[in-house]
XYZ file of C-alpha atoms in Angstrom:
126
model
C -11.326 125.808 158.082
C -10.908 121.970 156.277
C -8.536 122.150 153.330
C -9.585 120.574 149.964
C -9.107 117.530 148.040
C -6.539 118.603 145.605
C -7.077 117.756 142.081
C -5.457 114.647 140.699
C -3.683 116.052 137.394
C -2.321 119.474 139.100
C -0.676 116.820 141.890
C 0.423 115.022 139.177
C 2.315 117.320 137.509
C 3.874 119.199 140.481
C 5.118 115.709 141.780
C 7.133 115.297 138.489
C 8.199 118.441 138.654
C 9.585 118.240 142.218
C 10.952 114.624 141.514
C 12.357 115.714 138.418
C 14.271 118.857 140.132
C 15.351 116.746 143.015
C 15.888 113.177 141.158
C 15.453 111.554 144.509
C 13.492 111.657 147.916
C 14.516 109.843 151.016
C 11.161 109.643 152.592
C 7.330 110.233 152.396
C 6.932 112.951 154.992
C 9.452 115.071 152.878
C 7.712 114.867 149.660
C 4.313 115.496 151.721
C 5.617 118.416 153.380
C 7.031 119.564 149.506
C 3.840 119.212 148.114
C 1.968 120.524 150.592
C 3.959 124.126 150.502
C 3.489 124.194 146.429
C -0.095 123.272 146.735
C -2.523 126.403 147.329
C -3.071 126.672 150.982
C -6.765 125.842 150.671
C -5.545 122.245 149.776
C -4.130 119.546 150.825
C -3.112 115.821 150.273
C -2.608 112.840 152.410
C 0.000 110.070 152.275
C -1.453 107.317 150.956
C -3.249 109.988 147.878
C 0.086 110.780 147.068
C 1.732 107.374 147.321
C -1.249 106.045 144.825
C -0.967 108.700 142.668
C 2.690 108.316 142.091
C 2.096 104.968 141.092
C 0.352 105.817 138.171
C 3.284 108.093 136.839
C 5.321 106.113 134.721
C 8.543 108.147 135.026
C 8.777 108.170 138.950
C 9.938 105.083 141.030
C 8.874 103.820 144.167
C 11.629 101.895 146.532
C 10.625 100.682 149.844
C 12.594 99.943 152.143
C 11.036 97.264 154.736
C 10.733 96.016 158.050
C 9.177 92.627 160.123
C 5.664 93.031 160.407
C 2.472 90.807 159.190
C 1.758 90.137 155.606
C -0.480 92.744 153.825
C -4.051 92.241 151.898
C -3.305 94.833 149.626
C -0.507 96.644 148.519
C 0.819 98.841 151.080
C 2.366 101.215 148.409
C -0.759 101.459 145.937
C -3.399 99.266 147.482
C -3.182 97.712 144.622
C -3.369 93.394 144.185
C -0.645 91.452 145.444
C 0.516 88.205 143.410
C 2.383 85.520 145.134
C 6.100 84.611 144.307
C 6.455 80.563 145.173
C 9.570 78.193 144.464
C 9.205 74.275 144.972
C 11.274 72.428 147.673
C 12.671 69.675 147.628
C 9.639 67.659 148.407
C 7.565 69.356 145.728
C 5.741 71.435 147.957
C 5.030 74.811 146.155
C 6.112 77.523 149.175
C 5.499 81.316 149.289
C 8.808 83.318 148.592
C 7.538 86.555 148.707
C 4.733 88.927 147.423
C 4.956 90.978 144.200
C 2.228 93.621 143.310
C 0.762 93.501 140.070
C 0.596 97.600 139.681
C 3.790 99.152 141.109
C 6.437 96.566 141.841
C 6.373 96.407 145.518
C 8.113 93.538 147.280
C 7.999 91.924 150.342
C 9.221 88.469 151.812
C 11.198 86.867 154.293
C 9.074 87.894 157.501
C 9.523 91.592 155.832
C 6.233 92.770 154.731
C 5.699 96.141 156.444
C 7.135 99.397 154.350
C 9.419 101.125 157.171
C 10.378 103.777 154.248
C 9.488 104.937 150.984
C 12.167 106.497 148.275
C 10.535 108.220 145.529
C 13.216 108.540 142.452
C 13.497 109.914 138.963
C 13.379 106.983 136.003
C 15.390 108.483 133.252
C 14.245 107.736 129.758
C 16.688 104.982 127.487
């Protein structure tokens, strides 16, 4: 029997309550297999859902930690646009630094542009 497409808001809030319980989470397929086991066993939720949905939640962080790999269209995090970070030399020649996105922070430079792991942490309020 296929499992569902959980809804958006119920994810929502049981990913701040896990993150908030837990403060931090070492890697993707933890949360996943967390969520998974609170969500109703008729659904389910891949990945990349969750990793876009978390981006949207103000109060949880994403940190990636990555690895050598080709540079990515999109965000690998959110899929969401990447801006270009570029310093002059001393020639005057503009040159790509490294690759900020525009929606949830990610990072990526110096021949590093593949995520090898995501941390998913607890901002606390100032």
């Amino acid at each position: 029997m296929a499992k569902k497409r959980a809804d958006k808001k119920l994810l929502m809030s049981i990913l701040a309550e896990i993150i908030k319980e837990r403060k931090e989470i070492e890697t993707q397929r933890l949360l996943l297999e967390i969520v998974n086991k609170r969500l109703n066993s008729k659904y389910a939720v891949s990945g990349k859902r969750l990793r876009k949905i978390i981006a949207e939640i103000p109060e949880i962080g994403i940190a990636t930690k990555n690895i050598c790999g080709e540079m990515p269209k999109a965000c690998p995090v959110c899929n969401g646009k990447l801006k270009g970070v570029y310093v002059k030399n001393l020639q005057g020649k503009k040159i790509l630094v490294s690759m900020k996105c525009t929606r949830c922070g990610y990072k990526g430079g110096s021949g590093k542009w593949r995520v090898g792991r995501y941390v998913f942490y607890w901002k606390p309020k100032l």
